[in-house]
């Protein structure tokens, strides 16, 4: 599968996105992944978000709508429907730019060194390949940071995590359909990739979800 033909991105259309908040952010996060949106994921997002922010893999824009009005937000996604819906939800007063782009491809030059923070929420587990392959996306995201900026995100792990019956079922279905590609993703492999590209890394695990932050990109 080519990176530009990711099933994980193609699954999102206006209909599936209309169900996203209910199914993913409410039902799945609470009952399958055991990492509630309101008490874990949203506070982590807002804590690490800077005044100039790039969100990669935008979903419906749920987290971004909670950003302070003074923040300047840019959006990047492979899926045009996600970009449109997220931009509409967040509003023109906060949105500075949108870019339909494959995270595996080098970012445009004027997006390098541009942001105080970059988020990758529920993106990595949708990207094809092993974590070592996904490292390219992490490297590219790091190049978008200003000096002192922070890359942060959340991803569902497939290995060495306590999946319940609901989570195991979703994992099997999503990986079979190509929506997820995270069977071998573990906290250790994620930490290793982050440490390869950043000098300072934090990682915490809640249920089946890893929440991470990284600063001080190494020479890229």
Short mmCIF file of C-alpha atoms in Angstrom, two decimals:
data_model
loop_
_atom_site.label_atom_id
_atom_site.label_comp_id
_atom_site.label_asym_id
_atom_site.label_seq_id
_atom_site.Cartn_x
_atom_site.Cartn_y
_atom_site.Cartn_z
CA UNK A 1 0.00 0.00 0.00
CA UNK A 2 1.35 3.41 -0.91
CA UNK A 3 1.50 5.95 1.88
CA UNK A 4 -0.72 8.27 -0.14
CA UNK A 5 -3.45 5.63 -0.32
CA UNK A 6 -3.84 4.93 3.36
CA UNK A 7 -7.02 3.12 4.31
CA UNK A 8 -6.75 4.85 7.67
CA UNK A 9 -7.37 8.19 5.97
CA UNK A 10 -9.80 7.01 3.31
CA UNK A 11 -12.29 5.65 5.84
CA UNK A 12 -13.28 9.19 6.86
CA UNK A 13 -16.09 10.79 4.87
CA UNK A 14 -18.88 13.16 5.92
CA UNK A 15 -20.99 10.25 7.21
CA UNK A 16 -18.31 8.50 9.26
CA UNK A 17 -17.07 11.84 10.58
CA UNK A 18 -20.60 12.64 11.78
CA UNK A 19 -20.31 9.57 14.03
CA UNK A 20 -16.69 10.12 15.06
CA UNK A 21 -17.19 12.03 18.31
CA UNK A 22 -19.83 9.60 19.55
CA UNK A 23 -18.11 6.37 18.52
CA UNK A 24 -14.40 7.18 18.92
CA UNK A 25 -14.23 9.94 21.51
CA UNK A 26 -17.05 8.67 23.70
CA UNK A 27 -17.67 4.94 23.32
CA UNK A 28 -14.31 3.59 22.15
CA UNK A 29 -12.05 5.75 24.30
CA UNK A 30 -14.03 5.05 27.43
CA UNK A 31 -14.88 1.39 27.04
CA UNK A 32 -12.41 -0.16 24.57
CA UNK A 33 -9.18 1.78 25.07
CA UNK A 34 -9.80 2.81 28.70
CA UNK A 35 -8.48 6.32 28.13
CA UNK A 36 -11.39 8.77 28.52
CA UNK A 37 -11.44 11.82 26.30
CA UNK A 38 -12.60 14.34 28.89
CA UNK A 39 -10.34 13.36 31.80
CA UNK A 40 -7.19 12.17 29.99
CA UNK A 41 -6.89 13.10 26.33
CA UNK A 42 -8.31 16.63 26.31
CA UNK A 43 -6.34 17.88 29.37
CA UNK A 44 -3.12 16.44 27.92
CA UNK A 45 -3.81 18.17 24.60
CA UNK A 46 -4.51 21.58 26.12
CA UNK A 47 -1.54 21.35 28.49
CA UNK A 48 0.95 20.91 25.64
CA UNK A 49 -0.66 23.15 23.04
CA UNK A 50 1.24 26.34 22.17
CA UNK A 51 -0.01 29.64 20.78
CA UNK A 52 0.97 28.73 17.22
CA UNK A 53 -0.10 25.15 16.70
CA UNK A 54 -0.16 22.54 13.93
CA UNK A 55 -2.60 19.64 14.23
CA UNK A 56 -1.78 16.63 12.03
CA UNK A 57 -4.58 14.11 11.53
CA UNK A 58 -7.37 16.47 12.49
CA UNK A 59 -10.38 14.17 12.94
CA UNK A 60 -13.37 16.42 13.56
CA UNK A 61 -11.48 19.23 15.29
CA UNK A 62 -12.89 18.26 18.69
CA UNK A 63 -9.74 19.05 20.68
CA UNK A 64 -8.99 22.22 18.77
CA UNK A 65 -12.38 23.76 19.47
CA UNK A 66 -11.34 23.98 23.13
CA UNK A 67 -8.23 26.05 22.33
CA UNK A 68 -8.06 29.64 23.57
CA UNK A 69 -9.34 32.22 21.11
CA UNK A 70 -5.89 33.80 20.86
CA UNK A 71 -4.26 30.64 19.47
CA UNK A 72 -3.31 30.43 15.79
CA UNK A 73 -4.04 26.95 14.42
CA UNK A 74 -2.97 25.22 11.22
CA UNK A 75 -4.37 21.92 9.99
CA UNK A 76 -2.72 19.10 8.07
CA UNK A 77 -4.44 15.93 6.89
CA UNK A 78 -4.50 13.60 3.94
CA UNK A 79 -8.29 13.61 3.91
CA UNK A 80 -10.05 16.71 2.50
CA UNK A 81 -13.32 15.94 4.31
CA UNK A 82 -11.56 15.93 7.68
CA UNK A 83 -9.86 19.23 6.88
CA UNK A 84 -13.13 20.86 5.86
CA UNK A 85 -15.11 19.66 8.87
CA UNK A 86 -12.37 20.47 11.39
CA UNK A 87 -11.79 23.95 9.96
CA UNK A 88 -15.50 24.70 10.08
CA UNK A 89 -15.76 23.51 13.66
CA UNK A 90 -12.76 25.43 14.94
CA UNK A 91 -13.72 28.63 13.12
CA UNK A 92 -12.01 31.19 10.91
CA UNK A 93 -10.81 33.31 13.82
CA UNK A 94 -8.41 30.55 14.94
CA UNK A 95 -7.54 28.82 11.66
CA UNK A 96 -4.51 30.25 9.87
CA UNK A 97 -3.84 27.58 7.24
CA UNK A 98 -4.96 24.17 6.04
CA UNK A 99 -2.86 21.74 4.03
CA UNK A 100 -3.84 18.45 2.43
CA UNK A 101 -0.58 16.57 2.75
CA UNK A 102 0.89 13.13 3.37
CA UNK A 103 2.80 13.19 6.66
CA UNK A 104 5.38 10.80 5.19
CA UNK A 105 6.36 13.46 2.65
CA UNK A 106 8.63 16.35 3.56
CA UNK A 107 6.63 19.39 4.64
CA UNK A 108 6.68 22.58 2.53
CA UNK A 109 9.69 24.75 3.36
CA UNK A 110 7.57 27.54 4.83
CA UNK A 111 6.10 25.09 7.35
CA UNK A 112 9.53 24.31 8.82
CA UNK A 113 10.34 25.94 12.16
CA UNK A 114 6.93 27.58 12.23
CA UNK A 115 5.02 26.23 15.25
CA UNK A 116 5.22 26.30 19.04
CA UNK A 117 3.56 22.88 19.13
CA UNK A 118 2.58 20.06 16.81
CA UNK A 119 0.01 17.41 17.72
CA UNK A 120 -0.43 13.89 16.35
CA UNK A 121 -3.57 12.63 18.07
CA UNK A 122 -4.71 9.16 17.01
CA UNK A 123 -2.56 9.37 13.90
CA UNK A 124 0.31 6.93 14.41
CA UNK A 125 -1.86 3.86 14.88
CA UNK A 126 -3.52 4.62 11.53
CA UNK A 127 -0.27 4.96 9.58
CA UNK A 128 0.90 1.90 7.63
CA UNK A 129 3.95 -0.11 8.63
CA UNK A 130 5.91 -0.80 11.78
CA UNK A 131 6.88 1.95 14.22
CA UNK A 132 10.28 2.23 12.53
CA UNK A 133 8.45 3.15 9.31
CA UNK A 134 6.27 5.67 11.13
CA UNK A 135 9.44 7.33 12.40
CA UNK A 136 9.56 9.26 9.12
CA UNK A 137 6.28 10.98 10.02
CA UNK A 138 7.60 11.84 13.48
CA UNK A 139 10.79 13.25 11.98
CA UNK A 140 8.83 15.41 9.54
CA UNK A 141 6.59 16.72 12.32
CA UNK A 142 9.62 17.66 14.39
CA UNK A 143 10.94 19.82 11.57
CA UNK A 144 7.84 22.01 11.83
CA UNK A 145 8.69 23.07 15.40
CA UNK A 146 10.19 26.36 16.44
CA UNK A 147 13.20 26.13 18.78
CA UNK A 148 11.82 25.06 22.14
CA UNK A 149 8.62 23.73 20.58
CA UNK A 150 6.85 20.53 21.57
CA UNK A 151 5.60 17.57 19.56
CA UNK A 152 2.88 15.66 21.39
CA UNK A 153 0.28 13.06 20.66
CA UNK A 154 -1.72 10.00 21.58
CA UNK A 155 -1.77 6.61 19.91
CA UNK A 156 -3.46 3.29 20.55
CA UNK A 157 -0.95 0.51 21.20
CA UNK A 158 -1.32 -3.03 19.97
CA UNK A 159 1.41 -4.87 21.84
CA UNK A 160 2.12 -5.37 25.54
CA UNK A 161 -1.07 -3.60 26.60
CA UNK A 162 -4.09 -4.96 28.51
CA UNK A 163 -6.78 -4.97 25.82
CA UNK A 164 -10.22 -6.01 27.03
CA UNK A 165 -12.61 -8.07 24.89
CA UNK A 166 -14.11 -4.96 23.26
CA UNK A 167 -10.68 -3.56 22.47
CA UNK A 168 -9.45 -6.87 21.06
CA UNK A 169 -12.45 -7.04 18.74
CA UNK A 170 -11.94 -3.50 17.46
CA UNK A 171 -8.22 -4.12 17.02
CA UNK A 172 -8.88 -7.23 14.94
CA UNK A 173 -11.48 -5.57 12.72
CA UNK A 174 -9.61 -2.30 12.22
CA UNK A 175 -6.28 -3.96 11.46
CA UNK A 176 -7.90 -6.38 9.03
CA UNK A 177 -9.55 -3.51 7.16
CA UNK A 178 -6.37 -1.42 7.15
CA UNK A 179 -7.91 1.34 9.26
CA UNK A 180 -5.32 0.61 11.96
CA UNK A 181 -1.79 -0.70 11.48
CA UNK A 182 -0.69 -1.06 15.08
CA UNK A 183 -0.53 -4.77 15.93
CA UNK A 184 3.17 -4.50 16.81
CA UNK A 185 3.14 -0.94 18.17
CA UNK A 186 4.31 -0.89 21.78
CA UNK A 187 5.31 1.76 24.29
CA UNK A 188 8.93 0.62 23.96
CA UNK A 189 9.04 0.91 20.17
CA UNK A 190 7.37 4.33 20.31
CA UNK A 191 9.77 5.55 22.98
CA UNK A 192 12.73 4.28 20.97
CA UNK A 193 11.66 6.16 17.85
CA UNK A 194 10.98 9.35 19.78
CA UNK A 195 14.37 9.15 21.51
CA UNK A 196 16.03 8.74 18.14
CA UNK A 197 14.67 12.08 16.96
CA UNK A 198 14.31 14.12 20.17
CA UNK A 199 16.59 14.76 23.14
CA UNK A 200 13.76 15.02 25.68
CA UNK A 201 10.84 12.59 25.66
CA UNK A 202 8.00 11.79 28.04
CA UNK A 203 5.58 8.91 27.63
CA UNK A 204 2.72 7.79 29.83
CA UNK A 205 0.24 4.99 29.28
CA UNK A 206 -3.45 5.02 30.15
CA UNK A 207 -5.28 1.84 29.28
CA UNK A 208 -4.27 0.94 25.73
CA UNK A 209 -3.23 4.50 24.83
CA UNK A 210 0.23 6.06 24.95
CA UNK A 211 0.37 9.83 25.49
CA UNK A 212 3.71 11.32 24.56
CA UNK A 213 5.56 14.59 24.29
CA UNK A 214 8.93 15.39 22.78
CA UNK A 215 11.12 18.48 22.66
CA UNK A 216 14.59 19.42 21.44
CA UNK A 217 14.73 17.72 18.02
CA UNK A 218 18.05 16.12 17.25
CA UNK A 219 19.89 17.05 14.06
CA UNK A 220 17.49 16.12 11.32
#
